Amino acid sequence: MTYCVGFLVRAGLVMMADTRTNAGVDNVSTYRKLRLHGNDGTRLIVTASAGSLSTTQDAVQRLQQGVPNPETGALDSFETVTSIYDAALAAGRAIRAARDGMDSLQQGQISFDATLLVGGSVGGEPLRLFLVYPAGNCIECGPDTPYLQIGENKYGKPILDRALDYDTDLYDAVKIGLISFSSTMRSNLAVGLPIDLVTARQGQSEAEVVRRIETNDGYFAELSRRWSEVINEACRAVPKVPFEPAG
Amino acid sequence: MTYCVGFLVRAGLVMMADTRTNAGVDNVSTYRKLRLHGNDGTRLIVTASAGSLSTTQDAVQRLQQGVPNPETGALDSFETVTSIYDAALAAGRAIRAARDGMDSLQQGQISFDATLLVGGSVGGEPLRLFLVYPAGNCIECGPDTPYLQIGENKYGKPILDRALDYDTDLYDAVKIGLISFSSTMRSNLAVGLPIDLVTARQGQSEAEVVRRIETNDGYFAELSRRWSEVINEACRAVPKVPFEPAG
């Protein structure tokens, strides 16, 4: 499994992904799922992927070679698209083509589905963030719910629903994202360190921070420890149930 | 969907279940999923159910009429079993028989699976808690992880992993359970009030509290509001990320 999350807050974009890939529980590997394209001040395209690793890798190959755009007849790649929306559409065509190509391999219950987050800015446009579904269609992140998740998303969702809004500071959003990862990793073995993360300020087509939180990261260990502590304090701060029998 | 949770802590047993049943998002109803049997001082059997409502209701019927026990030839019901383990085994045979009976109806992707929690005490034995799988087998709750969940379990799991242990006070456990429900309901429409709950003290074969948290429950509303507040305070209490660029 995998967990990836993207935030689009007023201040900018945050994208984070773990690196654990597993087939069962005894075939566990580390693969980069967060990819950075351009990052030259005029083109920033960040992708995060969840689902079938073979489909994702196939889609990445297709995007490097260029994916046919049925409306223009051109080959679209992350080097040629002129907007982040076109990048999301090209990524959608790529994962759809990759998955369709695997249909002949279909057997049993194996799923070749893959899902992507695509965020960034091309040519000075405002930062945008999209979730690309296995069918190739996509949805855009908006201010009312300023996050999108893919992969093992449920354990880490409650903290986002309570703590994140469009006006959250960019690095407070990173902290909330790391808490969301910590909650997920505590409850599910299939999500694990290292975590890759990218931030970008609104108005920039270039990343501000590109960082890998390694397995032995002292801050992340302290964040997880402190989060357990404050969650227990928070439980104590909630009033007792009013129906405990006396005595 | 549904969310049910059971705790077996040193002090006793807590079982909680929401009451929302849905087929899609526009066919939503309220059904009791927490059921109390006996509760006479010598026999306390509490069940909570998730999954196909038709399978659950079929299994309940079978348990009332008595389910054939292939090892003794007798008909086992919750009125006749002599231990809570036998109650879990009988419940397993009932849901397996109910589901098998529906195999002929199978079409498309509809699942007739149902899962149960079975907890309590018969004849003065220590309180025990079991999770009964759709196949009819079961697992028992133990002190290392003093909870079992069924249904929409992921949103509400992180708080249990951080805040609950075997020595948690019985009504603090109830409070943590309600926070777990609040987190789930905030993130998923398919789980909703009212919530039914039962508590029992270790050494008793009788419930201590049997209560329904209604839609307009003031304490639950305050708990949810306060939890949002303290979660935001908790986020602020965690140190800032150490890699925010200066300026």
mmCIF file of C-alpha atoms in Angstrom, chain B residues 87-186:
data_model
loop_
_atom_site.group_PDB
_atom_site.id
_atom_site.type_symbol
_atom_site.label_atom_id
_atom_site.label_comp_id
_atom_site.label_asym_id
_atom_site.label_seq_id
_atom_site.Cartn_x
_atom_site.Cartn_y
_atom_site.Cartn_z
ATOM 1 C CA ALA B 87 -22.081 -18.019 21.936
ATOM 2 C CA ALA B 88 -19.414 -16.763 19.490
ATOM 3 C CA LEU B 89 -19.197 -20.197 17.819
ATOM 4 C CA ALA B 90 -23.012 -20.396 17.488
ATOM 5 C CA ALA B 91 -23.077 -16.860 16.057
ATOM 6 C CA GLY B 92 -20.388 -17.895 13.576
ATOM 7 C CA ARG B 93 -22.432 -20.897 12.432
ATOM 8 C CA ALA B 94 -25.486 -18.646 12.125
ATOM 9 C CA ILE B 95 -23.879 -15.996 9.908
ATOM 10 C CA ARG B 96 -22.151 -18.637 7.829
ATOM 11 C CA ALA B 97 -25.452 -20.477 7.301
ATOM 12 C CA ALA B 98 -27.254 -17.210 6.550
ATOM 13 C CA ARG B 99 -24.652 -16.195 3.987
ATOM 14 C CA ASP B 100 -24.511 -19.644 2.385
ATOM 15 C CA GLY B 101 -28.289 -19.520 2.047
ATOM 16 C CA MET B 102 -27.950 -16.311 0.049
ATOM 17 C CA ASP B 103 -25.363 -17.628 -2.393
ATOM 18 C CA SER B 104 -28.137 -18.498 -4.830
ATOM 19 C CA LEU B 105 -29.103 -14.795 -4.849
ATOM 20 C CA GLN B 106 -25.570 -13.715 -5.711
ATOM 21 C CA GLN B 107 -25.415 -11.250 -8.571
ATOM 22 C CA GLY B 108 -22.993 -8.524 -9.533
ATOM 23 C CA GLN B 109 -20.758 -7.168 -6.824
ATOM 24 C CA ILE B 110 -23.248 -7.337 -3.942
ATOM 25 C CA SER B 111 -21.674 -8.811 -0.819
ATOM 26 C CA PHE B 112 -23.762 -10.806 1.632
ATOM 27 C CA ASP B 113 -20.934 -10.896 4.181
ATOM 28 C CA ALA B 114 -21.632 -9.949 7.774
ATOM 29 C CA THR B 115 -19.262 -9.625 10.712
ATOM 30 C CA LEU B 116 -20.111 -9.700 14.418
ATOM 31 C CA LEU B 117 -18.706 -8.728 17.756
ATOM 32 C CA VAL B 118 -19.847 -11.050 20.549
ATOM 33 C CA GLY B 119 -18.994 -10.127 24.129
ATOM 34 C CA GLY B 120 -20.153 -10.874 27.646
ATOM 35 C CA SER B 121 -20.163 -13.587 30.265
ATOM 36 C CA VAL B 122 -22.286 -16.653 30.923
ATOM 37 C CA GLY B 123 -22.592 -18.169 34.402
ATOM 38 C CA GLY B 124 -20.027 -16.032 36.178
ATOM 39 C CA GLU B 125 -17.066 -16.655 33.834
ATOM 40 C CA PRO B 126 -14.733 -13.658 33.196
ATOM 41 C CA LEU B 127 -15.947 -11.241 30.535
ATOM 42 C CA ARG B 128 -14.654 -12.110 27.048
ATOM 43 C CA LEU B 129 -14.965 -10.458 23.638
ATOM 44 C CA PHE B 130 -14.828 -12.065 20.174
ATOM 45 C CA LEU B 131 -14.864 -10.949 16.550
ATOM 46 C CA VAL B 132 -16.780 -13.402 14.344
ATOM 47 C CA TYR B 133 -15.769 -13.377 10.665
ATOM 48 C CA PRO B 134 -18.140 -13.935 7.707
ATOM 49 C CA ALA B 135 -16.698 -17.449 7.303
ATOM 50 C CA GLY B 136 -17.857 -18.283 10.840
ATOM 51 C CA ASN B 137 -14.447 -18.407 12.564
ATOM 52 C CA CYS B 138 -13.606 -16.031 15.383
ATOM 53 C CA ILE B 139 -10.742 -14.309 17.200
ATOM 54 C CA GLU B 140 -10.613 -13.195 20.830
ATOM 55 C CA CYS B 141 -9.683 -9.791 22.187
ATOM 56 C CA GLY B 142 -6.619 -9.782 24.465
ATOM 57 C CA PRO B 143 -4.830 -7.294 26.751
ATOM 58 C CA ASP B 144 -2.107 -6.279 24.232
ATOM 59 C CA THR B 145 -4.690 -4.718 21.896
ATOM 60 C CA PRO B 146 -7.746 -4.371 24.105
ATOM 61 C CA TYR B 147 -10.201 -3.554 21.319
ATOM 62 C CA LEU B 148 -11.892 -5.122 18.304
ATOM 63 C CA GLN B 149 -13.553 -3.177 15.493
ATOM 64 C CA ILE B 150 -15.887 -4.110 12.641
ATOM 65 C CA GLY B 151 -17.322 -2.123 9.749
ATOM 66 C CA GLU B 152 -15.879 1.287 8.846
ATOM 67 C CA ASN B 153 -12.976 0.895 11.247
ATOM 68 C CA LYS B 154 -10.050 2.880 9.858
ATOM 69 C CA TYR B 155 -10.956 6.505 10.655
ATOM 70 C CA GLY B 156 -11.502 5.670 14.324
ATOM 71 C CA LYS B 157 -8.464 3.428 14.796
ATOM 72 C CA PRO B 158 -5.627 5.972 15.328
ATOM 73 C CA ILE B 159 -7.194 7.363 18.526
ATOM 74 C CA LEU B 160 -7.553 3.824 19.922
ATOM 75 C CA ASP B 161 -3.931 2.988 19.092
ATOM 76 C CA ARG B 162 -2.726 6.111 20.897
ATOM 77 C CA ALA B 163 -5.092 6.506 23.837
ATOM 78 C CA LEU B 164 -6.478 3.121 24.910
ATOM 79 C CA ASP B 165 -4.735 0.434 26.908
ATOM 80 C CA TYR B 166 -5.756 -2.448 29.129
ATOM 81 C CA ASP B 167 -5.615 -0.274 32.258
ATOM 82 C CA THR B 168 -7.816 2.510 30.897
ATOM 83 C CA ASP B 169 -10.736 3.259 33.249
ATOM 84 C CA LEU B 170 -14.045 1.800 32.014
ATOM 85 C CA TYR B 171 -15.762 5.153 31.396
ATOM 86 C CA ASP B 172 -12.604 6.780 30.051
ATOM 87 C CA ALA B 173 -12.721 3.914 27.539
ATOM 88 C CA VAL B 174 -16.320 4.897 26.720
ATOM 89 C CA LYS B 175 -15.159 8.496 26.178
ATOM 90 C CA ILE B 176 -12.313 7.335 23.893
ATOM 91 C CA GLY B 177 -14.834 5.181 22.033
ATOM 92 C CA LEU B 178 -17.111 8.178 21.494
ATOM 93 C CA ILE B 179 -14.132 10.206 20.186
ATOM 94 C CA SER B 180 -13.414 7.309 17.811
ATOM 95 C CA PHE B 181 -17.042 7.494 16.611
ATOM 96 C CA SER B 182 -16.888 11.275 16.306
ATOM 97 C CA SER B 183 -13.741 11.035 14.123
ATOM 98 C CA THR B 184 -15.410 8.393 11.955
ATOM 99 C CA MET B 185 -18.646 10.362 11.563
ATOM 100 C CA ARG B 186 -16.758 13.541 10.692
#
